Coordinates of C-alpha atoms in Angstrom, one line a residue:
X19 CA -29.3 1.6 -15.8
X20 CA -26.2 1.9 -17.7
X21 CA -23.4 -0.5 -17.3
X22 CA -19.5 -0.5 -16.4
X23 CA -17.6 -0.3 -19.7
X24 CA -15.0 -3.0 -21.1
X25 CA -12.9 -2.7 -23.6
X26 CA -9.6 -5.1 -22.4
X27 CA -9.0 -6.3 -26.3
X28 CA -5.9 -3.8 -26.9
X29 CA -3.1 -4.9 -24.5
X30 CA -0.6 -2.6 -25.1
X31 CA 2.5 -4.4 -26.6
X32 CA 4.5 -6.3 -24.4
X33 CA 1.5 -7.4 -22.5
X34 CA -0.6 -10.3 -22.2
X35 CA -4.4 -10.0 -21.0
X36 CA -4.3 -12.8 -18.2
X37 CA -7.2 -15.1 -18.7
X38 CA -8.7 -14.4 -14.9
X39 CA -8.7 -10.5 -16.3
X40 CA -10.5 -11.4 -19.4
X41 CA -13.2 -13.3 -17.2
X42 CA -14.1 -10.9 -14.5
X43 CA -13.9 -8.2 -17.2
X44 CA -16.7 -9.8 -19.0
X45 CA -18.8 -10.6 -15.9
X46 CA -17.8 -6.5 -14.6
X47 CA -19.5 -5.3 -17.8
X48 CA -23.3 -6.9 -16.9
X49 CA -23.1 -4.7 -13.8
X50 CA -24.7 -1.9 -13.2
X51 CA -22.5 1.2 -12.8
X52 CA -22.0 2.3 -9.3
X53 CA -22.4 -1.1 -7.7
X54 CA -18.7 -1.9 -7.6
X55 CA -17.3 1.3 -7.0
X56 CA -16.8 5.0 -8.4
X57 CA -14.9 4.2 -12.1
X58 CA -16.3 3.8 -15.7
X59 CA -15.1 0.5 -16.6
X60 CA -12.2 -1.9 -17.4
X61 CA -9.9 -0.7 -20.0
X62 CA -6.5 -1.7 -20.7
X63 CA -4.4 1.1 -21.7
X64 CA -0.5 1.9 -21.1
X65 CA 0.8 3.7 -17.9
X66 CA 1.0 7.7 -19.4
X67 CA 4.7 8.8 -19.6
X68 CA 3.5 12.2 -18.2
X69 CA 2.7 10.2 -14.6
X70 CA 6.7 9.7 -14.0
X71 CA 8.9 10.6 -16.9
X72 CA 12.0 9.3 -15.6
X73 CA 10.3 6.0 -14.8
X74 CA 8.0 5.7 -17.7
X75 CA 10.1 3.5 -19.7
X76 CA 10.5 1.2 -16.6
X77 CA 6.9 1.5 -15.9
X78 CA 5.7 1.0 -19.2
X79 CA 7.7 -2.3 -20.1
X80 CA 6.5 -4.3 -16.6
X81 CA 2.6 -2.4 -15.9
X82 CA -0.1 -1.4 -17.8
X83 CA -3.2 0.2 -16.5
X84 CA -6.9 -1.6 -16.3
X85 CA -9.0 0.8 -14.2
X86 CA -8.9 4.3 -13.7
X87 CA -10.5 5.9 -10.6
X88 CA -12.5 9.6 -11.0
X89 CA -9.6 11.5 -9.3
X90 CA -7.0 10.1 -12.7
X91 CA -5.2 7.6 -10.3
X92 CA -4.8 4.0 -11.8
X93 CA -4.9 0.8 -11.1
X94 CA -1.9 -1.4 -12.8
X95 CA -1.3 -4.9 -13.2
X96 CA 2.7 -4.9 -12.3
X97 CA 5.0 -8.0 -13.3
X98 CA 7.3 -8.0 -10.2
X99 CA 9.9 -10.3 -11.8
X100 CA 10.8 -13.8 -11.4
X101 CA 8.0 -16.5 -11.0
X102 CA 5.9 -14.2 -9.0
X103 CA 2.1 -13.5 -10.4
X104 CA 0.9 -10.2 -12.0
X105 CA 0.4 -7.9 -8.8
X106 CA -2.0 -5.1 -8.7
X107 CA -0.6 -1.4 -7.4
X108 CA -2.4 1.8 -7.4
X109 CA -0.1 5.1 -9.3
X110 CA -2.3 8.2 -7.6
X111 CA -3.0 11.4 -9.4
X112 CA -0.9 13.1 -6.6
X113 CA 1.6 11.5 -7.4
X114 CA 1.2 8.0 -4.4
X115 CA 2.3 4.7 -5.0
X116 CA 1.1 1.8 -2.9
X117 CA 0.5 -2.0 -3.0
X118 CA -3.1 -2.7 -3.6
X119 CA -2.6 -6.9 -3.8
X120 CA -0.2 -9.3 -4.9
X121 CA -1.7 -11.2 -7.4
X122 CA -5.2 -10.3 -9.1
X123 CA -7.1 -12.9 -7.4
X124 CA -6.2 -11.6 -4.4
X125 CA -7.0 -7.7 -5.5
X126 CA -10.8 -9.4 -6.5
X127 CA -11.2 -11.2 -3.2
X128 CA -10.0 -7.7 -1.7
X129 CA -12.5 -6.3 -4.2
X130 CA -15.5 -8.2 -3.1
X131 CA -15.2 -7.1 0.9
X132 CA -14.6 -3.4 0.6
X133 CA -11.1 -3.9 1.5
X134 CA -8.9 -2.7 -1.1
X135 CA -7.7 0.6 0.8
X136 CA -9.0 2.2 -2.2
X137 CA -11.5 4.7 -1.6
X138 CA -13.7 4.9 -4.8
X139 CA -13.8 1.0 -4.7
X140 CA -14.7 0.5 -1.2
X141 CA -16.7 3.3 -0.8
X142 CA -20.0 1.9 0.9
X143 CA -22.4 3.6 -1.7
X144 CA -21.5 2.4 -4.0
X145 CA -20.7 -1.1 -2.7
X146 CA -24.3 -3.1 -3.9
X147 CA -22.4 -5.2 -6.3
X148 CA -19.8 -7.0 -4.1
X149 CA -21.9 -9.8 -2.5
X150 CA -22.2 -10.8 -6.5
X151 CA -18.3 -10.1 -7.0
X152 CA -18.1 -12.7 -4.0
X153 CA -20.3 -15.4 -5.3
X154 CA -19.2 -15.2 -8.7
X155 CA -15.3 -15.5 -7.1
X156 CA -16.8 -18.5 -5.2
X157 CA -19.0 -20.2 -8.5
X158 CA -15.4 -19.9 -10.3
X159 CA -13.0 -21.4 -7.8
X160 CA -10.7 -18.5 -7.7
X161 CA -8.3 -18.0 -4.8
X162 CA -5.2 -16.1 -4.2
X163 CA -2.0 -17.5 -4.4
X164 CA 0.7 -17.7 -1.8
X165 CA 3.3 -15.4 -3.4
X166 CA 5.6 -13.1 -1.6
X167 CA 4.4 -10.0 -0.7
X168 CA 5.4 -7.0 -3.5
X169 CA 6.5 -3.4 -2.9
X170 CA 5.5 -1.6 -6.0
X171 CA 7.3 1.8 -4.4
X172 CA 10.2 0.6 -3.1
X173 CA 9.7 -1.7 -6.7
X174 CA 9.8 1.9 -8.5
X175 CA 12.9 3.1 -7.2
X176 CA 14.7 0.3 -8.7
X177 CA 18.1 -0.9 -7.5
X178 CA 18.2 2.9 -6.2
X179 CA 20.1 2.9 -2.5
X180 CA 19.2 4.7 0.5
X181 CA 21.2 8.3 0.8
X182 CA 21.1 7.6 4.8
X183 CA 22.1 4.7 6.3
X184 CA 19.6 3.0 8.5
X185 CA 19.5 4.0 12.1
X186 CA 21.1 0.7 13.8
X187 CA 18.1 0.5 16.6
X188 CA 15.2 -1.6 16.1
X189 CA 12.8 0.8 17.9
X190 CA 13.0 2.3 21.3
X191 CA 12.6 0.1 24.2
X192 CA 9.5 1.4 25.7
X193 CA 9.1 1.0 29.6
X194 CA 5.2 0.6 30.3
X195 CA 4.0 2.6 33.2
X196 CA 1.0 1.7 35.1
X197 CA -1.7 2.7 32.7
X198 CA -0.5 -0.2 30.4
X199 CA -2.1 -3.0 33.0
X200 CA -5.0 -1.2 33.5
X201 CA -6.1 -1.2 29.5
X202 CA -8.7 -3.6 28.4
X203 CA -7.1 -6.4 27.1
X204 CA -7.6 -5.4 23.4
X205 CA -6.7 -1.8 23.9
X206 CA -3.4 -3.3 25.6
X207 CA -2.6 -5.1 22.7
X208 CA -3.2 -2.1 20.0
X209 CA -0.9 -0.1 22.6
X210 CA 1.9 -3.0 22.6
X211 CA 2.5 -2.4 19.1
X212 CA 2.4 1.9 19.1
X213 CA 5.5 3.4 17.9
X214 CA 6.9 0.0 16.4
X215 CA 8.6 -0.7 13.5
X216 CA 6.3 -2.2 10.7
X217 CA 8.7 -5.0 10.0
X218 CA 8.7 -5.9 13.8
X219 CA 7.5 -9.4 14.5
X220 CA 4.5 -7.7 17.2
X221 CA 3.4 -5.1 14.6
X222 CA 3.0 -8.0 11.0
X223 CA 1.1 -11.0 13.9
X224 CA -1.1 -7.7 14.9
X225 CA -2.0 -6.4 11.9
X226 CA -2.2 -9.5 9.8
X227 CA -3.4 -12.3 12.3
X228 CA -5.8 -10.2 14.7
X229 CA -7.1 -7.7 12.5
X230 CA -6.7 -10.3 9.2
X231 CA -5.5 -7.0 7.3
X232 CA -2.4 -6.3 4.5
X233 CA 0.5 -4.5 6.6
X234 CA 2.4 -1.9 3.7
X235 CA 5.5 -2.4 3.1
X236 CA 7.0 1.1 3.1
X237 CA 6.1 4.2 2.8
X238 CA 7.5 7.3 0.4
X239 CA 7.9 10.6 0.0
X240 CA 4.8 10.9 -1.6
X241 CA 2.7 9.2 0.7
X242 CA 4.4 9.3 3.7
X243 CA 1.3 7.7 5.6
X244 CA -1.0 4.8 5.4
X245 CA -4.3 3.5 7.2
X246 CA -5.3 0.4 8.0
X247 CA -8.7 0.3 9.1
X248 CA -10.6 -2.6 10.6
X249 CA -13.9 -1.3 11.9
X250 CA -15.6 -4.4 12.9
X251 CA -12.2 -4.8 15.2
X252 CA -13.1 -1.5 16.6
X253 CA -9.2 -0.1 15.4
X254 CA -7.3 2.0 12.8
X255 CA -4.1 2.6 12.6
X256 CA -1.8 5.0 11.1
X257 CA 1.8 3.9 9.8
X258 CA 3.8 6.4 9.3
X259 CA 7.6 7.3 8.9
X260 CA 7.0 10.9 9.8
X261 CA 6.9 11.0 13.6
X262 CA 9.0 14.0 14.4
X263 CA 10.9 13.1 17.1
X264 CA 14.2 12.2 17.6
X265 CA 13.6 9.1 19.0
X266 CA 11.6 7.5 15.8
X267 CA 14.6 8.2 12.8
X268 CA 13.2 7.6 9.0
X269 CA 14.3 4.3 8.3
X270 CA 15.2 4.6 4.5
X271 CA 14.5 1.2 2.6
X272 CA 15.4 2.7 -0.8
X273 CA 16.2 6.0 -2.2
X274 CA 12.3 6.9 -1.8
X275 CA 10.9 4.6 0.3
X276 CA 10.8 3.9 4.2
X277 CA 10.0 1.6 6.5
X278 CA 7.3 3.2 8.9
X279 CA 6.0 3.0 12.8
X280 CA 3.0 2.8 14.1
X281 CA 2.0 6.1 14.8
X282 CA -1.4 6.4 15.8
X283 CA -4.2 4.0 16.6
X284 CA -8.2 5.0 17.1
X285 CA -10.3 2.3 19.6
X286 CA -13.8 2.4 19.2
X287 CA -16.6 1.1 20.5
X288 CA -16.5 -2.2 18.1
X289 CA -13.5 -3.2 20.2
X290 CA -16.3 -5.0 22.7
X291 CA -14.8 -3.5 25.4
X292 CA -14.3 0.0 27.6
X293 CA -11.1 2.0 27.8
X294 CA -10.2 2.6 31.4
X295 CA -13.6 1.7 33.1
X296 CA -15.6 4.7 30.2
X297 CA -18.2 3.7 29.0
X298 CA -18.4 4.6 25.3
X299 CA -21.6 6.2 25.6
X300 CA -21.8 8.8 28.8
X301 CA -24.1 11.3 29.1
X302 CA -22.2 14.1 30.6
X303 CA -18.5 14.8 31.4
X304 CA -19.4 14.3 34.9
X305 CA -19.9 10.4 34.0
X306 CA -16.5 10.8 32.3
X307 CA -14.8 13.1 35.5
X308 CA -16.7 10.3 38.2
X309 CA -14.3 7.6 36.8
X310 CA -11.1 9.3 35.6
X311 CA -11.4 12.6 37.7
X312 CA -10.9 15.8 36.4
X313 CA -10.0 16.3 33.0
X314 CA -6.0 16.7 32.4
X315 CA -7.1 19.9 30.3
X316 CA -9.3 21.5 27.8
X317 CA -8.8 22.4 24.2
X318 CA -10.8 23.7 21.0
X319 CA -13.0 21.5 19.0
X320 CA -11.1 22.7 15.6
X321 CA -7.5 23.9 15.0
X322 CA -8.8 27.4 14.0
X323 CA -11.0 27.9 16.9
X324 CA -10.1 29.5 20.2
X325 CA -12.8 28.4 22.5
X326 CA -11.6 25.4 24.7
X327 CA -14.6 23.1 24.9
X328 CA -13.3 19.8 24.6
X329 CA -12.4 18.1 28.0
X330 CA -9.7 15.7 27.3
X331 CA -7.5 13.0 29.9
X332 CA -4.2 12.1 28.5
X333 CA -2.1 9.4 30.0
X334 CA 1.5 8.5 29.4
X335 CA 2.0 4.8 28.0
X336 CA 5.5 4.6 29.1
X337 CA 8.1 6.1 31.4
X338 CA 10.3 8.5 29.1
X339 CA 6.8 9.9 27.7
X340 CA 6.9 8.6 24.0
X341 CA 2.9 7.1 23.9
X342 CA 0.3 8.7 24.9
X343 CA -3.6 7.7 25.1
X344 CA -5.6 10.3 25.2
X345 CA -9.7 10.1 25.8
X346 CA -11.9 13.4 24.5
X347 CA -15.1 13.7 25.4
X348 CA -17.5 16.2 22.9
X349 CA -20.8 14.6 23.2
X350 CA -18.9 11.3 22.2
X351 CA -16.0 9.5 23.3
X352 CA -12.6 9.3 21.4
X353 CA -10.2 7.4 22.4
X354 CA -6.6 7.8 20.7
X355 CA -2.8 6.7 20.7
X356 CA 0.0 8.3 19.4
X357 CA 3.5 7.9 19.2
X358 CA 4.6 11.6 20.4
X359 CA 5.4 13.6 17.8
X360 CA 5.6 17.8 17.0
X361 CA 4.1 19.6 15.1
X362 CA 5.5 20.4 11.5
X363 CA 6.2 24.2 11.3
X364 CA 8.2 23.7 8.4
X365 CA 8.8 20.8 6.3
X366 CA 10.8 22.4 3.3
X367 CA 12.6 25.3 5.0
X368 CA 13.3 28.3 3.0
X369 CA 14.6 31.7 3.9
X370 CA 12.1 32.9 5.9
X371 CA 12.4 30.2 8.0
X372 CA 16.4 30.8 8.8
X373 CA 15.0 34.3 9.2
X374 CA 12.4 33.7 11.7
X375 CA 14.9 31.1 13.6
X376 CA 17.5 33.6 13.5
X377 CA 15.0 36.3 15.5
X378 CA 13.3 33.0 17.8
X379 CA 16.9 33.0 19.2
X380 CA 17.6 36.6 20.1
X381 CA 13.6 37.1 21.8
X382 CA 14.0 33.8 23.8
X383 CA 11.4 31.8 21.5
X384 CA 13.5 29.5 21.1
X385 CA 13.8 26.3 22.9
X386 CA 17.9 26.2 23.3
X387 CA 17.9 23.0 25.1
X388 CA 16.5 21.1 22.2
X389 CA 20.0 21.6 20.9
X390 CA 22.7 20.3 22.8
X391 CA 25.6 19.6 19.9
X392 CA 24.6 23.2 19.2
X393 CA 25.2 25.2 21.8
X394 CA 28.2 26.9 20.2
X395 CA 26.6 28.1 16.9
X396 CA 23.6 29.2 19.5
X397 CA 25.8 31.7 21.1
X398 CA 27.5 32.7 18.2
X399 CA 23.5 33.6 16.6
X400 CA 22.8 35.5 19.7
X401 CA 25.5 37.1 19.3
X402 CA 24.6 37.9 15.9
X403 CA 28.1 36.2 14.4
X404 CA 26.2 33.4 12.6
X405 CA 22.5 33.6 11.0
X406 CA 19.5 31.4 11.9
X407 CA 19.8 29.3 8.6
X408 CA 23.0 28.1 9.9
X409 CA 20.4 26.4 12.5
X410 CA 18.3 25.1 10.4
X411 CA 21.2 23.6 8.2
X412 CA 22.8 21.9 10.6
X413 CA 20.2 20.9 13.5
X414 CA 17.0 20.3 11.7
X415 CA 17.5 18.1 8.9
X416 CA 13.6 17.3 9.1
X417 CA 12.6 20.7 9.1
X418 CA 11.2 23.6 11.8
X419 CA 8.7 21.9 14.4
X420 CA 6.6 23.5 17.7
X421 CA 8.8 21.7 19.8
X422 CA 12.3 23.5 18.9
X423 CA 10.3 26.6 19.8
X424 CA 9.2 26.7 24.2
X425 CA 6.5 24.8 24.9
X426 CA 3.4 26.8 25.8
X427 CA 0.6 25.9 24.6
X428 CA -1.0 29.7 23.3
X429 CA 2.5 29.9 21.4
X430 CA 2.6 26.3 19.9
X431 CA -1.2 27.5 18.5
X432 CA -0.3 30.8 17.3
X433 CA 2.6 29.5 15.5
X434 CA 0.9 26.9 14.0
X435 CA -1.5 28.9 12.1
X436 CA 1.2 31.4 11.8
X437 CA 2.8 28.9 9.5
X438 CA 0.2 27.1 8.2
X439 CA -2.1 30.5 7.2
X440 CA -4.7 30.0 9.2
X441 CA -7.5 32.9 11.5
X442 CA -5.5 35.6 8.9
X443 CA -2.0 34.3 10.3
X444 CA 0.7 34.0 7.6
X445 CA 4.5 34.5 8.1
X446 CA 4.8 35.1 4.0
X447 CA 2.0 37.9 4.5
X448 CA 3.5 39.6 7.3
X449 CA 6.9 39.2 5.7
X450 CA 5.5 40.2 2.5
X451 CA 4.4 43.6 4.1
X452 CA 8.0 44.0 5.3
X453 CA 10.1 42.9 2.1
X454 CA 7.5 43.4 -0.9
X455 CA 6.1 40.9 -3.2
X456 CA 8.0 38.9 -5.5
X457 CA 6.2 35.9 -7.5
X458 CA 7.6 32.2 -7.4
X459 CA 8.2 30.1 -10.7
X460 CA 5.2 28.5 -9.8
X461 CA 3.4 31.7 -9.3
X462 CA 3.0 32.3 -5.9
X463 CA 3.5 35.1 -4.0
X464 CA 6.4 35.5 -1.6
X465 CA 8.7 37.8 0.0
X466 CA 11.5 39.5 -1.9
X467 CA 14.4 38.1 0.7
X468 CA 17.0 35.8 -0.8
X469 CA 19.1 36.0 2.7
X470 CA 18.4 35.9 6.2
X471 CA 21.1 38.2 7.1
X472 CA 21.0 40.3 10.3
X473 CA 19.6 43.3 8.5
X474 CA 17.0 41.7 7.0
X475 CA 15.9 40.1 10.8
X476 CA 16.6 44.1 12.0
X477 CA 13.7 45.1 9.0
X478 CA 11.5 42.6 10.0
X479 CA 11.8 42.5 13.7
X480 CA 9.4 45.4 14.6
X481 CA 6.6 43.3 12.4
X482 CA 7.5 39.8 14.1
X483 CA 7.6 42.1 17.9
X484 CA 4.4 42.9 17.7
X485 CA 3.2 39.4 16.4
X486 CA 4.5 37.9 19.1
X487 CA 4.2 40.4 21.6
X488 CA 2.9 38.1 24.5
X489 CA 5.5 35.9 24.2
X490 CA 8.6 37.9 24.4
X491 CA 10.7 37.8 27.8
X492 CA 11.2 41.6 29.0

C-alpha cells in the first residue's frame, strides 16, 4: 500500500517549518494513503501568484501552502500577526477562502474527528487513519492553544473598508407565534437562533457550546455560505449573508467580507426527539395527516419536475412571516427552517434583465407593491417614458428575485427555470432567437442587445407573449 508523501525540507524563504509540522509530517508519511483523507502528501511549497495576483505578494510574505487537496485548493499555514500562533486557512480552487483552525494543533485535533469542514479530509472513506491521528495527538501531549479566533478573509482584504455602511439594526425582532411553544425543546432552540446574526450572543453559545462546533467568522463574495454540521446533534445549519429579503441587509465587515445570519437549519432524527408530535419514521402520509391534518400543499420532488408528489406542512415561526418550518414527507421525513428568502432570478443583472423588467411592468408581471419609493419611475415605465433598467438600477441593488415578480406559484417556477435554463427554458435562447447571436469575451453566446430600449422590448414582446401566455391579465 503506498504511502502519503513528505517532502517539508524546502520552506519557501521567509518561512520557518514549525517543529509540531515537522513531527506530524514525519508520522503522516508511515500512513497509508487514503486513511487520512483524499491528498498525496505534505509538501511545503509557496501560495501560486496565479491564485490572487493582487494579493500574492501579501499572501506569499505571511502563508505558505502544506497540503493540497485533489480539486487544487490549499491548505496554508497563515501568520496572523502579533503574538498569535500560525493559523491554518483553506484558499479553494474556486476561488473560497475560509478559516479551517487557529493554530495547527488545533487544525490536527480537528483533523483527527472528521471535523475540519473540509471535505476531502473528512470524508468518511477515507477516514481509517484518524483514531491513530488521535492517539498519536494524545502519546505527544499536543493541545490547542487559547488564541483569538482568525479571519483569514476578512484577513485578505487587508485594512480594506466596507463600501456600505453597516445597517444599524442588530437583527429583526422576531415575534414567536404559537408553533414556537409547541417545538421539542431542541428544535425550539435551533429555531431561537434562525435568521440571527452570527456575532449575536444566542447564535456563538449555540453553535459553540451545544453543538461544540467553530462558528465562521464572515462570509465573502466568493463563498457566500457556510455549513456547520453536527450530525450526532441531529442539526446543520447554513450561515449565510444572502437571504434576499429586505429585512436581513448584507452586513459588510470589510470590502469582501460579511457578517452572515442563520439562514437555514435541518433537524433530524439524531436530535432524540420528534418535531411537532411526527414521528421520524411514518409509514404513510396518513400517519403524518392524523397528527398535523392535511398537508398545507404539494410540490415536485426536483426543481425540474412538474409532478407534485411531495406533501409538505409549513408553519410560520413568527408573526410578520420571516421563519418558517416546513416538514416534507417522501417516504421520509424532513424537517427544515429557513429564514424567508426569494428566489435569485438574477444576481448580476445585464440588459436582458432591464429588458425583461421593462415588459414585466407593461403585462402586469410585475409585483408594483414591492416598490413603494418607486412608484413614480413605475408610472413613468408604463408609460413607456423611462426603461426597465432604470428599475433595476435603482430598486434592486441585489439583483432580480421571484418575489418582485406576483406571487403565483406556476409563475415563480416557470421563471425560475426561465432564468436558470432549465426543461429547455432560457431567456438568452428565446432572446437570442429575437436579437441574433453575438459571443461574450468569455465565449458564450448571448443576445446582440446592448440597450433595453422600448423598441427592443416592442421586438421581443411577441416571443416573451407567448412565453408567458398564461400569465398575462386580458
Amino acid at each position: 500500500m503506498p504511502k502519503y508523501t513528505v517532502n517539508l525540507s524546502d520552506v519557501p524563504e521567509g518561512h520557518e517549518l514549525p517543529p509540531l509540522l515537522q513531527k506530524v509530517g514525519e508520522w503522516v508519511g508511515k500512513q497509508d494513503h487514503g486513511t487520512l483523507g483524499w491528498f498525496d502528501g505534505l509538501v511545503a511549497e509557496a501560495v501560486p501568484k496565479e491564485w490572487s495576483p493582487e494579493k500574492a505578494d501579501r499572501l506569499r510574505a505571511a502563508a505558505f501552502s502544506f497540503l493540497s487537496l485533489a480539486d487544487g485548493s490549499l491548505l496554508l499555514l497563515v501568520k496572523p500577526g502579533g503574538k498569535a500562533p500560525p493559523a491554518v486557512a483553506l484558499l479553494g480552487s474556486e476561488g473560497e477562502t475560509q478559516t479551517v483552525a487557529n493554530s495547527l494543533e488545533e487544525f490536527l485535533a480537528l483533523w483527527s474527528k472528521g471535523e475540519t469542514e473540509v471535505h476531502d479530509l473528512d470524508d468518511e472513506e477515507a477516514g481509517d487513519g484518524r483514531e491513530a491521528l488521535a492517539a498519536w495527538l494524545k502519546k505527544n501531549k499536543i493541545k490547542a492553544p487559547k488564541t483569538e479566533d482568525f479571519d483569514f478573509s476578512a484577513w485578505l482584504d487587508g485594512d480594506a473598508k466596507p463600501a456600505a455602511p453597516r445597517p444599524s439594526a442588530a437583527a429583526p425582532a422576531f415575534t414567536p407565534t404559537d408553533i414556537m411553544a409547541k417545538l421539542s425543546p431542541k428544535t425550539r432552540q435551533v429555531a431561537s437562533v434562525l435568521g440571527r446574526r452570527a456575532d449575536a450572543p444566542e447564535v456563538i453559545a449555540y453553535v459553540t457550546e451545544v453543538l461544540g462546533k467553530k462558528l465562521p467568522a464572515s462570509t465573502s463574495e466568493n463563498n457566500d455560505s457556510v455549513n456547520i454540521s453536527a450530525p450526532k446533534k441531529g442539526v446543520e445549519l447554513v450561515l449565510s449573508h444572502e437571504i434576499l429579503h429586505d429585512a436581513f441587509p448584507p452586513i459588510p465587515k470589510t470590502a469582501k467580507t460579511f457578517i452572515p445570519y442563520v439562514s437555514t437549519a435541518w433537524v433530524r432524527a439524531a436530535v432524540g426527539e420528534d418535531v411537532l408530535g411526527v414521528p421520524w419514521k411514518p409509514k404513510s402520509e396518513a400517519e403524518v395527516t392524523k397528527v398535523l391534518g392535511p398537508p398545507t400543499g404539494r410540490k415536485a420532488a426536483f426543481a425540474n419536475e412538474d409532478e407534485l408528489t411531495v406533501a409538505y406542512w409549513l408553519y410560520s415561526l413568527d408573526t410578520e412571516g420571516l421563519l418558517e418550518l416546513e416538514l416534507e414527507f417522501d417516504e421520509l421525513v424532513t424537517v427544515t427552517l429557513t429564514a424567508k428568502g426569494s428566489g435569485d432570478l438574477a444576481r448580476y443583472p445585464d440588459v436582458t434583465t432591464g429588458l425583461f423588467v421593462g415588459y414585466a411592468v407593461t403585462r402586469g408581471l410585475l409585483d408594483t407593491s414591492r416598490f413603494p419609493a418607486h412608484q413614480g419611475l413605475l408610472a413613468k415605465i408604463a408609460r413607456r417614458e423611462a426603461q426597465g433598467s432604470e428599475l433595476v438600477k435603482q430598486a434592486m441593488p441585489r439583483g432580480l428575485w421571484t418575489s418582485h415578480l406576483r406571487d403565483e406559484e406556476a409563475l415563480q417556477t416557470l421563471l425560475w427555470r426561465w432564468f436558470h435554463n432549465m426543461n429547455d427554458l432560457w431567456i438568452k435562447k428565446d432572446l437570442i432567437k429575437v436579437f441574433g447571436k453575438r459571443s461574450t469575451e468569455s465565449g458564450h453566446d448571448a443576445p446582440k442587445l446592448t440597450d433595453d430600449t422600448w423598441d427592443a422590448v416592442d421586438k421581443a414582446a411577441p416571443t416573451l407573449d407567448k412565453r408567458f401566455a398564461a400569465f398575462i391579465k386580458k
